[in-house]
Coordinates of C-alpha atoms in Angstrom, one line a residue:
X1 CA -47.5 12.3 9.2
X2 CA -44.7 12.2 6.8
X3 CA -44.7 12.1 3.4
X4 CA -40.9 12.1 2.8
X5 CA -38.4 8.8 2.9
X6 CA -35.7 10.7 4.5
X7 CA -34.0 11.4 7.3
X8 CA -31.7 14.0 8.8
X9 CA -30.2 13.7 12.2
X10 CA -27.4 16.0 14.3
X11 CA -25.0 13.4 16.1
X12 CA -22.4 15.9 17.2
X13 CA -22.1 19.8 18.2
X14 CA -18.7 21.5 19.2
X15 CA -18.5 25.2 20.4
X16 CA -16.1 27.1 20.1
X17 CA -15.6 31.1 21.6
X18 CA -18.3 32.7 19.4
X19 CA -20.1 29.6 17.2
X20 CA -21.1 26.4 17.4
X21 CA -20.9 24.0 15.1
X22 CA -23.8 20.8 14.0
X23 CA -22.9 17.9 12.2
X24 CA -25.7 16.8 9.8
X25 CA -26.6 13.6 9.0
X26 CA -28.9 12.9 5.8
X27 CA -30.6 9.2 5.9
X28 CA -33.2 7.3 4.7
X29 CA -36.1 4.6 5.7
X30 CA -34.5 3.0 2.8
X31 CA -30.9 2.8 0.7
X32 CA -32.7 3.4 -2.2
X33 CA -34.3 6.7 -1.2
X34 CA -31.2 8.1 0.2
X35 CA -29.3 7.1 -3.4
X36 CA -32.7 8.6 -5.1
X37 CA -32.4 11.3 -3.2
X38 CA -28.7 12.2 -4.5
X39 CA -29.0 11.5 -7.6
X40 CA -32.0 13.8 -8.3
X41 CA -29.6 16.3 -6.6
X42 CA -26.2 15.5 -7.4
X43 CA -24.5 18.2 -5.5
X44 CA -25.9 17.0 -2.2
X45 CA -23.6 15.5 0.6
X46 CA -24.6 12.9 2.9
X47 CA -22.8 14.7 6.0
X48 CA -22.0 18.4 5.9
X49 CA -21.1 20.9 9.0
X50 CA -23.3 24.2 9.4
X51 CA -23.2 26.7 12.1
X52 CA -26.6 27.9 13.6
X53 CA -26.2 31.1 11.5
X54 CA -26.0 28.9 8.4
X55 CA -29.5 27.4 9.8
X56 CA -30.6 30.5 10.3
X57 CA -30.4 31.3 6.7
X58 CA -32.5 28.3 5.4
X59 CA -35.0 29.4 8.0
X60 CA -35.1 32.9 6.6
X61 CA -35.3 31.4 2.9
X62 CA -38.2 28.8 3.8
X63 CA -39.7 31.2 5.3
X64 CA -40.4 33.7 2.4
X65 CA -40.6 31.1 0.0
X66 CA -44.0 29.3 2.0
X67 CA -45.8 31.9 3.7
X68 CA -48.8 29.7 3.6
X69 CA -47.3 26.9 5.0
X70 CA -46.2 26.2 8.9
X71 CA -42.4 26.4 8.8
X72 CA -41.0 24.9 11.9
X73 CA -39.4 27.7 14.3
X74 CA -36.0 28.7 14.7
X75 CA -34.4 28.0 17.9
X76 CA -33.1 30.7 19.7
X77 CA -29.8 31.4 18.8
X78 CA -26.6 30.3 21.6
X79 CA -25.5 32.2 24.0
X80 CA -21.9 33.0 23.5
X81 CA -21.5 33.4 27.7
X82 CA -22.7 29.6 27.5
X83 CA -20.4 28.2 24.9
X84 CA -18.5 26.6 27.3
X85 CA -21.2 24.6 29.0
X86 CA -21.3 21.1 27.5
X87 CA -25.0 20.8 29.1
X88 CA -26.1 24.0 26.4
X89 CA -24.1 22.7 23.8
X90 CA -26.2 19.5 23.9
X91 CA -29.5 21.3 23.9
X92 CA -29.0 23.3 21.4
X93 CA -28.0 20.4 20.1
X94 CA -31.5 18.4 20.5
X95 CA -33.5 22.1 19.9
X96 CA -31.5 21.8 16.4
X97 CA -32.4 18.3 15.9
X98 CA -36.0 18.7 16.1
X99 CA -36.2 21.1 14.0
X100 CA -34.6 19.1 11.1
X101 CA -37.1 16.3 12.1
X102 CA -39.8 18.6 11.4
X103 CA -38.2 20.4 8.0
X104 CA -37.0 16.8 6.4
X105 CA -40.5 14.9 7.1
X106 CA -41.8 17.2 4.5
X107 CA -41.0 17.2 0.5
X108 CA -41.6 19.7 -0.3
X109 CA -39.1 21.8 1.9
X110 CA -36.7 18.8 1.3
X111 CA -36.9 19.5 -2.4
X112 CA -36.4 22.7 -2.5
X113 CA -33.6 24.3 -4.2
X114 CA -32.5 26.7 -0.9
X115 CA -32.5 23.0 1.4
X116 CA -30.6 21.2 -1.6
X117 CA -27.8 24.3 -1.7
X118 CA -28.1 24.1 2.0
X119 CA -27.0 20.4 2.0
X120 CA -24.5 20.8 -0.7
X121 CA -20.3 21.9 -1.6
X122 CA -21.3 25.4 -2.7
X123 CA -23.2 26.4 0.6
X124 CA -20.6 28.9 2.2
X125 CA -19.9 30.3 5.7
X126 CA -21.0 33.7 4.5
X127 CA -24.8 32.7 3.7
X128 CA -25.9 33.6 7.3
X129 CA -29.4 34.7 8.6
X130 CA -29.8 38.2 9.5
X131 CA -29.3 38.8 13.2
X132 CA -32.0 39.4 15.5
X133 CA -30.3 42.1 17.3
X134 CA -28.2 44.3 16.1
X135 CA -26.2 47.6 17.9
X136 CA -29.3 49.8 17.2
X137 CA -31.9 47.2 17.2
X138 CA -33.8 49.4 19.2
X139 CA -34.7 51.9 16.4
X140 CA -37.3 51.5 14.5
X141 CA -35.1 52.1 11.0
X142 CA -33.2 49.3 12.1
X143 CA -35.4 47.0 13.1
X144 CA -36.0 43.7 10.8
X145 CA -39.2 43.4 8.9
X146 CA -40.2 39.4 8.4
X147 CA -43.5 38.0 7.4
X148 CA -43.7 35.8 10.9
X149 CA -43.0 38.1 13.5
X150 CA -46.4 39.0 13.5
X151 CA -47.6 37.8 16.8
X152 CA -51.1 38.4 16.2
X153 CA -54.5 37.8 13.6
X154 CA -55.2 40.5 10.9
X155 CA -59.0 41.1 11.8
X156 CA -60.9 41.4 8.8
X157 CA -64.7 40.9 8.5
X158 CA -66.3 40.8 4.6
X159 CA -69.0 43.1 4.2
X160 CA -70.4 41.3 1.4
X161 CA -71.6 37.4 0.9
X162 CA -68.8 35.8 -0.8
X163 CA -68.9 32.1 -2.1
X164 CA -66.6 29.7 -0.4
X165 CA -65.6 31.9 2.9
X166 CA -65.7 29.4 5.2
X167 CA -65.0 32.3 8.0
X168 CA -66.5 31.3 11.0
X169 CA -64.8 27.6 11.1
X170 CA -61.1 29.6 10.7
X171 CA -62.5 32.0 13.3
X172 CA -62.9 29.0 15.9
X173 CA -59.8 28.1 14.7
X174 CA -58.1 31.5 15.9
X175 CA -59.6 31.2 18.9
X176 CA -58.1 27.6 19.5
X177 CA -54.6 28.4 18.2
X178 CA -54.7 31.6 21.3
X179 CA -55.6 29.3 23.6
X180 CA -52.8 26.4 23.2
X181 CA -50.1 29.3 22.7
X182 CA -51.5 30.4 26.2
X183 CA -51.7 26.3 27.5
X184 CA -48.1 25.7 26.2
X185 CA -47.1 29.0 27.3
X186 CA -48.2 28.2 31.1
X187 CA -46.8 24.6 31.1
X188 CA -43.4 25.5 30.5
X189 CA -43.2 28.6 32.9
X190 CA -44.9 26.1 35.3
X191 CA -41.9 23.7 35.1
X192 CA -39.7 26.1 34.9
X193 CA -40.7 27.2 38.0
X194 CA -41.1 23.7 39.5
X195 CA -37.1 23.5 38.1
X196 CA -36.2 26.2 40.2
X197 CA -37.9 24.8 43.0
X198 CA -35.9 22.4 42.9
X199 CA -32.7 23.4 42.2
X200 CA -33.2 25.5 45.7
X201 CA -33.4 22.1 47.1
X202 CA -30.4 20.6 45.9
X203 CA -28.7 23.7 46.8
X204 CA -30.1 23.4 50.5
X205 CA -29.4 19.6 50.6
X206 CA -25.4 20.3 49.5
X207 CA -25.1 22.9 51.8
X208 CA -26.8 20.1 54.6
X209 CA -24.4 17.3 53.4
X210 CA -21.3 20.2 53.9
X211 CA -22.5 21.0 57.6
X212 CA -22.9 17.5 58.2
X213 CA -19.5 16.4 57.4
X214 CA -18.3 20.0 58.9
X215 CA -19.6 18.4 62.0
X216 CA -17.1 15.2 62.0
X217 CA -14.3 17.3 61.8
X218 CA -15.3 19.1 65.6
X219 CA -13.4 19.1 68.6
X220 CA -16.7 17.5 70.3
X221 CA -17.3 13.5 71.4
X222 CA -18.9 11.4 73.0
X223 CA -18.6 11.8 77.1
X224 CA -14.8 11.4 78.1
X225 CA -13.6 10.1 75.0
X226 CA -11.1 7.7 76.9
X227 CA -12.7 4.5 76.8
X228 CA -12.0 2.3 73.9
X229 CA -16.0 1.8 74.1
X230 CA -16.5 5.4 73.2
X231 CA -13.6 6.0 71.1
X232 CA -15.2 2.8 68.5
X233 CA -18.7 4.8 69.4
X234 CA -17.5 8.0 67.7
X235 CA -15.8 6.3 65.1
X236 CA -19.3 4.9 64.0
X237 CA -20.5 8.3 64.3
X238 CA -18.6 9.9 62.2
X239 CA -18.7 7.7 59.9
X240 CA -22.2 7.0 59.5
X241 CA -22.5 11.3 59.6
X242 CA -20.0 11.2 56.8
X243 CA -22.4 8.7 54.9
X244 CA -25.3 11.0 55.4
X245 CA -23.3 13.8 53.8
X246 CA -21.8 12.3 50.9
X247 CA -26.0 11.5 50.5
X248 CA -27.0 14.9 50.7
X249 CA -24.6 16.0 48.5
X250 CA -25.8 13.0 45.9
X251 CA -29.1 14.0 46.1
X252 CA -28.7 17.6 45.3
X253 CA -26.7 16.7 42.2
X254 CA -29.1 14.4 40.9
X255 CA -32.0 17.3 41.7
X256 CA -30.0 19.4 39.6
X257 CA -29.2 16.7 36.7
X258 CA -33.1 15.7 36.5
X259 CA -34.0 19.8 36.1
X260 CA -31.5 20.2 33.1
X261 CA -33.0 17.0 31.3
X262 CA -36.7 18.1 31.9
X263 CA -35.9 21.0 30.0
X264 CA -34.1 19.7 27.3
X265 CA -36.7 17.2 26.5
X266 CA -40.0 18.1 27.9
X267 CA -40.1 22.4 28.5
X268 CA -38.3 23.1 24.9
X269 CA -40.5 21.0 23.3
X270 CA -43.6 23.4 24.8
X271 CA -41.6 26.4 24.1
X272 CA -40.9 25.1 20.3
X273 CA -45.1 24.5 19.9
X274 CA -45.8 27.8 22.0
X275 CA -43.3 29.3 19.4
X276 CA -45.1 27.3 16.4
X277 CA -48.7 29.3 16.9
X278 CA -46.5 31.8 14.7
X279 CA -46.3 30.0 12.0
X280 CA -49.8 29.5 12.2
X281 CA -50.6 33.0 12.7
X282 CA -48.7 33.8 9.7
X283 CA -50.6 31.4 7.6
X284 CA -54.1 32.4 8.7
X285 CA -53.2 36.3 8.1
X286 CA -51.8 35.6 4.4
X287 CA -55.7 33.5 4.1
X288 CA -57.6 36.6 5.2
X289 CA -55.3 38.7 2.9
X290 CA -56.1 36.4 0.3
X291 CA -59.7 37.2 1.4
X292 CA -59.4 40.7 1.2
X293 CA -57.9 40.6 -2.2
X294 CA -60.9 38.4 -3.3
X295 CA -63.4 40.7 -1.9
X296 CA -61.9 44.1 -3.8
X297 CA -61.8 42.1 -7.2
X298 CA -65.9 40.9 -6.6
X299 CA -66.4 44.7 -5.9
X300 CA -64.9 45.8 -8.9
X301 CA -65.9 43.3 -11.1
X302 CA -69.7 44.2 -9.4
X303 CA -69.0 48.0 -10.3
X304 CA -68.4 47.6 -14.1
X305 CA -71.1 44.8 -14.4
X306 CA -73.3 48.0 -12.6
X307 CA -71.8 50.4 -15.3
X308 CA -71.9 47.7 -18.3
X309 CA -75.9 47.3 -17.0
X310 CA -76.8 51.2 -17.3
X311 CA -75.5 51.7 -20.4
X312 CA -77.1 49.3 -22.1
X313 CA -80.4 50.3 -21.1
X314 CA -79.3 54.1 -22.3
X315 CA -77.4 53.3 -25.3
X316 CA -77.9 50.2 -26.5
X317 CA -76.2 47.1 -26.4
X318 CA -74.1 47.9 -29.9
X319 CA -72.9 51.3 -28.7
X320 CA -69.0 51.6 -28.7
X321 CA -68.7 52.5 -25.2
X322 CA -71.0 49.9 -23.9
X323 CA -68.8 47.2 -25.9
X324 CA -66.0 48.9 -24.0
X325 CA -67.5 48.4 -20.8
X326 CA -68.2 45.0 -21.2
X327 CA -64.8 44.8 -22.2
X328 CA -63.7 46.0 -18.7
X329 CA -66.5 43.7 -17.0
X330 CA -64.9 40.5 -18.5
X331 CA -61.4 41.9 -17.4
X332 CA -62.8 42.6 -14.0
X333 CA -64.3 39.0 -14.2
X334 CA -61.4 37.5 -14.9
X335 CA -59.6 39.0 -11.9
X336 CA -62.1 37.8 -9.9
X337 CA -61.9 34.6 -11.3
X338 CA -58.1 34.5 -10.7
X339 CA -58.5 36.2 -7.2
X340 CA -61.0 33.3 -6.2
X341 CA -58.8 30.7 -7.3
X342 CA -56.1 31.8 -5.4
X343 CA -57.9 32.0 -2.1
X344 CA -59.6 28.7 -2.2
X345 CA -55.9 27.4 -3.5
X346 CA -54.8 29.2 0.1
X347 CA -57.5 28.3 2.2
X348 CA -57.3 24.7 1.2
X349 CA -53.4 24.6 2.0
X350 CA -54.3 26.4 5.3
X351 CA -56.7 23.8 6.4
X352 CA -54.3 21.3 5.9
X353 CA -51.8 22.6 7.5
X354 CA -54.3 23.0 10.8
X355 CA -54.8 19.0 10.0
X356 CA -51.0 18.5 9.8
X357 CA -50.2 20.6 12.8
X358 CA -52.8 18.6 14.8
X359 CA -50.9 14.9 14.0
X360 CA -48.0 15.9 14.3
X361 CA -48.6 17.9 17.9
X362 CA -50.4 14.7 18.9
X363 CA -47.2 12.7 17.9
X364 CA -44.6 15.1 19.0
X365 CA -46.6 15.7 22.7
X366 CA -46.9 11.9 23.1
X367 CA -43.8 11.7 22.9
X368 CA -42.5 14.6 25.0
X369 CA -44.7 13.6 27.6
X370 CA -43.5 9.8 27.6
X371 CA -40.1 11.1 27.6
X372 CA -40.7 12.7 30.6
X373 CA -42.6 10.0 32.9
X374 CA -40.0 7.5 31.7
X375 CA -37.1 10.2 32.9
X376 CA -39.0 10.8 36.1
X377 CA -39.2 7.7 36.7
X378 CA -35.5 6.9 36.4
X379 CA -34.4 9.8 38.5
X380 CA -36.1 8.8 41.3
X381 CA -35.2 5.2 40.8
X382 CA -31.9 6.7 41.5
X383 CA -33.0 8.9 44.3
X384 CA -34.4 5.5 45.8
X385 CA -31.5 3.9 45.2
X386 CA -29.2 6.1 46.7
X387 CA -31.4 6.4 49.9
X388 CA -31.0 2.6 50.0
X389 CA -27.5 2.2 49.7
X390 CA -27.0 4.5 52.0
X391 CA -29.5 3.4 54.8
X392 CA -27.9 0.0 54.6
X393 CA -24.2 1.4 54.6
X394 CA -25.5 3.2 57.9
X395 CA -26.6 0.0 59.7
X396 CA -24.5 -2.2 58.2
X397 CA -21.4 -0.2 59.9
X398 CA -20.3 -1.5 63.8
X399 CA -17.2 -0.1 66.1
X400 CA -14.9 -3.3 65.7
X401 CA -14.5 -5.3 68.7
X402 CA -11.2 -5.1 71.1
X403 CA -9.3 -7.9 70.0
X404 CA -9.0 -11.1 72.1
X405 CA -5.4 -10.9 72.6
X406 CA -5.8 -7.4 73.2
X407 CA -8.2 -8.5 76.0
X408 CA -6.2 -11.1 77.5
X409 CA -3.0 -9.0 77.7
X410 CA -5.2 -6.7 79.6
X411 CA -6.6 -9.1 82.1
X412 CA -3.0 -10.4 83.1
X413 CA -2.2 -6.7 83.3
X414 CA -4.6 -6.2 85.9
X415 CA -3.6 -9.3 88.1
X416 CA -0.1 -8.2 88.7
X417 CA -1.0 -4.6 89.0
X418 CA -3.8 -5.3 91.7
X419 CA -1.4 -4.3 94.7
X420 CA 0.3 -1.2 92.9
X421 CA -3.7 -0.1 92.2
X422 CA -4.5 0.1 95.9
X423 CA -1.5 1.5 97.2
X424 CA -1.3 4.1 94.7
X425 CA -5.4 4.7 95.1
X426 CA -4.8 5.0 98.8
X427 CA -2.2 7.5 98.3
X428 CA -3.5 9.5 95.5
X429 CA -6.2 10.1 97.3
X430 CA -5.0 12.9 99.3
X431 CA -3.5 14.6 96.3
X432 CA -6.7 15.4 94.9
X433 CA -9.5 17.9 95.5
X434 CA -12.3 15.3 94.2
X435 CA -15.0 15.9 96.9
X436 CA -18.0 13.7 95.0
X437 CA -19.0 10.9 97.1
X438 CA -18.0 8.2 94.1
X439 CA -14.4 8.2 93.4
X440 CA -13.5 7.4 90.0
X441 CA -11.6 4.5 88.8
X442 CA -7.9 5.3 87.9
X443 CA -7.0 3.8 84.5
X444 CA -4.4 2.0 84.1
X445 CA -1.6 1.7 81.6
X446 CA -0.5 -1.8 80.0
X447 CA 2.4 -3.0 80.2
X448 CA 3.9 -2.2 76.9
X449 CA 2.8 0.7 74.6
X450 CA 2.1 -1.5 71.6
X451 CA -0.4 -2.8 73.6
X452 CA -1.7 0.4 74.8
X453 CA -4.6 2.3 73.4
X454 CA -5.5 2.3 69.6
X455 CA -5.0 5.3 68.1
X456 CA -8.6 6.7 66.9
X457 CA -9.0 6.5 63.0
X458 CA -12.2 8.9 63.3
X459 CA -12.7 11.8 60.3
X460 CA -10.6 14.2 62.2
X461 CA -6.8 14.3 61.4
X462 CA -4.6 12.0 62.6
X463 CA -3.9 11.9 66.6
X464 CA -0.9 13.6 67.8
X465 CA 1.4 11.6 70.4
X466 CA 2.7 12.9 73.4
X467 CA 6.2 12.1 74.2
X468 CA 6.9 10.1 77.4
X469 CA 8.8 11.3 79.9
X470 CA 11.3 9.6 82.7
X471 CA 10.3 8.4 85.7
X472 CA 12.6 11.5 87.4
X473 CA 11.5 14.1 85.2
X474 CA 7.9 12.8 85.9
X475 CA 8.9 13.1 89.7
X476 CA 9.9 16.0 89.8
X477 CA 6.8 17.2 87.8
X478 CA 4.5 16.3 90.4
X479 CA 6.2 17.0 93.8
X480 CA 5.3 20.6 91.8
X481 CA 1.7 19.7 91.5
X482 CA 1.0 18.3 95.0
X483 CA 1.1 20.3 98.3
X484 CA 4.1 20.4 100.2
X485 CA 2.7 18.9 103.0
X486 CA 2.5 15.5 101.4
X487 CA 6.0 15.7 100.4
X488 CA 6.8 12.6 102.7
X489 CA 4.0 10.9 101.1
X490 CA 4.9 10.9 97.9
X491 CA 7.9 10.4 98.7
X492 CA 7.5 7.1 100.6
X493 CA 5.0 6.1 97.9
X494 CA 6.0 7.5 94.2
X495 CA 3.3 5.4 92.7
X496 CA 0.8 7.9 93.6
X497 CA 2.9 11.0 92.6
X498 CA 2.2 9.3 89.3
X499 CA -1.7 9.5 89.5
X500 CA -3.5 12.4 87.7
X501 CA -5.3 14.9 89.6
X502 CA -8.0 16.5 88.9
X503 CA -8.8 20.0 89.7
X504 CA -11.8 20.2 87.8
X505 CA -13.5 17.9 85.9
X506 CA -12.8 20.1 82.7
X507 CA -9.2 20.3 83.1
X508 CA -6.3 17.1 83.1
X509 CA -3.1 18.0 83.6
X510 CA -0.7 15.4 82.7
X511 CA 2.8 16.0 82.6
X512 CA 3.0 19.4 83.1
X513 CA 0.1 20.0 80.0
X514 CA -3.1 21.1 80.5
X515 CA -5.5 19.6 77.8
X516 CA -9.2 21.2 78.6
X517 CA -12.4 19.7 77.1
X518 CA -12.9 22.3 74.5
X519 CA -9.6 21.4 72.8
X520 CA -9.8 19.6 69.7
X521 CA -10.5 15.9 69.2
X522 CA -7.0 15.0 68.2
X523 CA -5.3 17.1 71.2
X524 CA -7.4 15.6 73.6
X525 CA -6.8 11.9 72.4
X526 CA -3.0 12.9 72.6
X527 CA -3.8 14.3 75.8
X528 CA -5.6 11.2 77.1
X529 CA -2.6 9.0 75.4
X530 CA 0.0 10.9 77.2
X531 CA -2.2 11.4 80.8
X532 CA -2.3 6.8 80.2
X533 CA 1.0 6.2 79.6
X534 CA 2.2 8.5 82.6
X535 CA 0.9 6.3 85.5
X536 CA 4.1 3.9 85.0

């Protein structure tokens, strides 16, 4: 597929505001074609700097120099609202790349004198391409006449025999040449639809992984909230919701990541061949205006053989103006002559660039469409993975257990406050408006705060505490709260003054604060703290 020993690669591309810039690389299969190479062309340098413009005008110059031959197209040139994105940069990058794959595999655009200057001191900033669009583009006196932006065949049929026009073989091949512009055309709008697609997923899944989190940071938990049991419970929830998030969110980035890679190596590489039916196009039009050429000389070469034939049956064959019309008919032969040679030179180099074309589609396809399995498959090695890790994260994750000491200190706790519990039951009891038929276990508070109640280390912010009052200041709070005719009560009991009641089984007070169970998860854990710690 290639017939030259060298080599040029593009490492490196840097942007800047309005340009960006390629480093070029020139190697060789071996050291002694690269040190051939130079020497035959001493002012070439192994690594130079060009701007696309710069690539631009070796495009332009190959371009006119071998119309008969498939020069590789240009990419389009960057966006100067995308400079800043490192993800362009780097395809532009690999669109640049291929295309000096494609320019350097051939000799003879490696050897030519616009590549050697190209690759040498004296190439200068100013030798750019022509732009493509200009203020007044859109005028016709403005507009930018080049050989290959012909999009279509020049249609031409020969209306007499002539030897060596092979035309119906080059008319199948038109026909197959419309037909893969129009394949490659509708595999990359296809994934760049598919692309999109997805990148509407990832955008649904990172908006999911923000509502999920959203949701650990709500003023909603499981049933009361006051046991330790369902404080560890929501702990575990949040946290395994707050797993399942930070998932979502993964998954939507690596959607988005796989999209920009498929197009950087498998939908350019469509667009660059859909783009390459040009070149073609532009070949096969310069063969049929070869044709044409061929057919006007074997007309007038016919028309003075016609003329040189009548005269010499009127005049004779010695007669001056026969002898100059055979003079004519040997100049009009020799045209003819000349216009053959040229078209079967054409025709020949045309065929073999429709054989070229074919390997080197076959090789650069294979490739592209290895590259892509082999990416798909990594990407969703990762989207497996990530699902994995994340499953197993979930179930691996338990409320820790109450401690044992913790425990034990609780158990004495309730021993010696087994009396206190039923007088202060017993007298609480008619301080409340509870009418179910199952009355509720009062909690109890431990003996010393450090020993209390964890604080809950859930996703919300830290729980506030609520100071502790005295025991008088918490007396005289409740002989507010309870009727006055159970003023003796609580009087002769002030254990029960202590006891919370409840008025409805939304609303706590506890010390003279209401906490309701719509307030927010850390005001009702410092409402539950403080409602704990006041039955002293």
């Amino acid at each position: 597929m290639s017939d030259s020993p060298l080599t040029l690669t593009v490492p490196e591309a840097a942007a800047s505001t309005d340009i960006i810039q390629f480093k070029l690389v020139l190697g060789g299969q071996t050291e002694e074609a690269l040190e051939d190479y130079i020497t035959r062309h001493q002012l070439v340098q192994p690594t130079v700097f060009r701007s696309f413009q710069q690539i631009s005008w070796l495009h332009e110059k190959l371009t006119r120099a071998f119309p008969e031959l498939v020069v590789p197209p240009l990419p389009d040139p960057p966006s100067l609202q995308r400079m800043d994105d490192q993800d362009y940069v780097e395809r532009k990058r690999l669109q640049v790349l291929r295309f000096f794959e494609k320019i350097i595999s051939r000799s003879i655009f490696a050897d030519h004198d616009d590549f050697v200057h190209f690759l040498s001191n004296d190439m200068t900033p100013t030798e750019v391409g022509q732009a493509n669009r200009g203020v007044l583009s859109f005028l016709r006196f403005n507009r930018v006449i080049r050989s290959n932006t012909d999009r279509g065949f020049k249609s031409y049929k020969a209306t007499e025999p002539v030897e060596g026009n092979d035309q119906d073989t080059f008319h199948r091949h038109q026909i197959y040449i419309l037909m893969l512009e129009s394949y490659f055309g509708t595999i990359a709008e296809s994934l760049g639809q598919m692309i999109q697609t997805r990148e509407g997923l990832a955008d649904v899944l990172a908006h999911m992984g923000d509502v999920v989190i959203e949701t650990t940071q709500s003023k909603y938990r499981l049933g009361n909230g006051d046991s330790e049991t369902h404080r560890k419970v929501q702990r575990a929830l949040d946290h395994k919701m707050q797993l399942f998030g930070l998932l979502m969110d993964e998954l939507g980035f690596i959607f988005t990541r796989q999209g920009i890679e498929e197009n950087m190596k498998f939908g350019d590489v469509m667009i660059e061949y859909k783009n390459s039916m040009d070149g073609l196009k532009t070949a096969f039009n310069v063969r049929t205006q070869k044709l044409m050429d061929y057919v006007e000389s074997l007309k007038h070469r016919n028309k003075k053989r016609d003329k040189a034939d009548k005269l010499k049956l009127r005049m004779g064959l010695h007669s001056p103006e026969v002898q100059a019309t055979m003079v004519e008919e040997e100049e009009a032969t020799n045209e003819l002559h000349t216009s053959r040679q040229e078209f079967d030179t054409c025709q020949a180099k045309v065929k073999q660039e429709i054989q070229l074309f074919e390997t080197q589609k076959q090789h650069d396809i294979t490739r592209a469409i290895h590259d892509y399995v082999h990416l798909s498959l990594r990407y969703e090695r990762s989207k497996l993975a990530s699902l994995e890790k994340a499953v197993h994260d979930i179930r691996q994750f338990h409320p820790k257990p109450v401690s044992l000491a913790h425990a034990l200190l609780s158990e004495d706790h309730h021993e010696s406050s087994t009396h206190e519990d039923e007088s202060s039951t017993a007298s609480s009891s008619t301080a409340t408006f509870d009418t179910k038929q199952h009355r509720k276990r009062r909690r109890r508070r431990p003996r010393s705060r450090k020993h209390g109640p964890q604080a809950i280390l859930s996703s919300a912010s830290l729980p506030t505490s609520t100071p502790r009052k005295s025991k008088s200041q918490q007396l005289h709070s409740n002989s507010k709260d309870h009727p006055s005719d159970d003023e003796d009560q609580d009087n002769r009991q002030p254990s029960s003054a202590q006891s919370s009641s409840r008025v409805s089984p939304f609303i706590r007070y506890e010390s003279q604060s209401r906490v309701h169970m719509s307030a927010s998860y850390d005001e009702r854990l410092g409402g539950a703290a403080g409602w704990l710690n006041s039955s002293d």
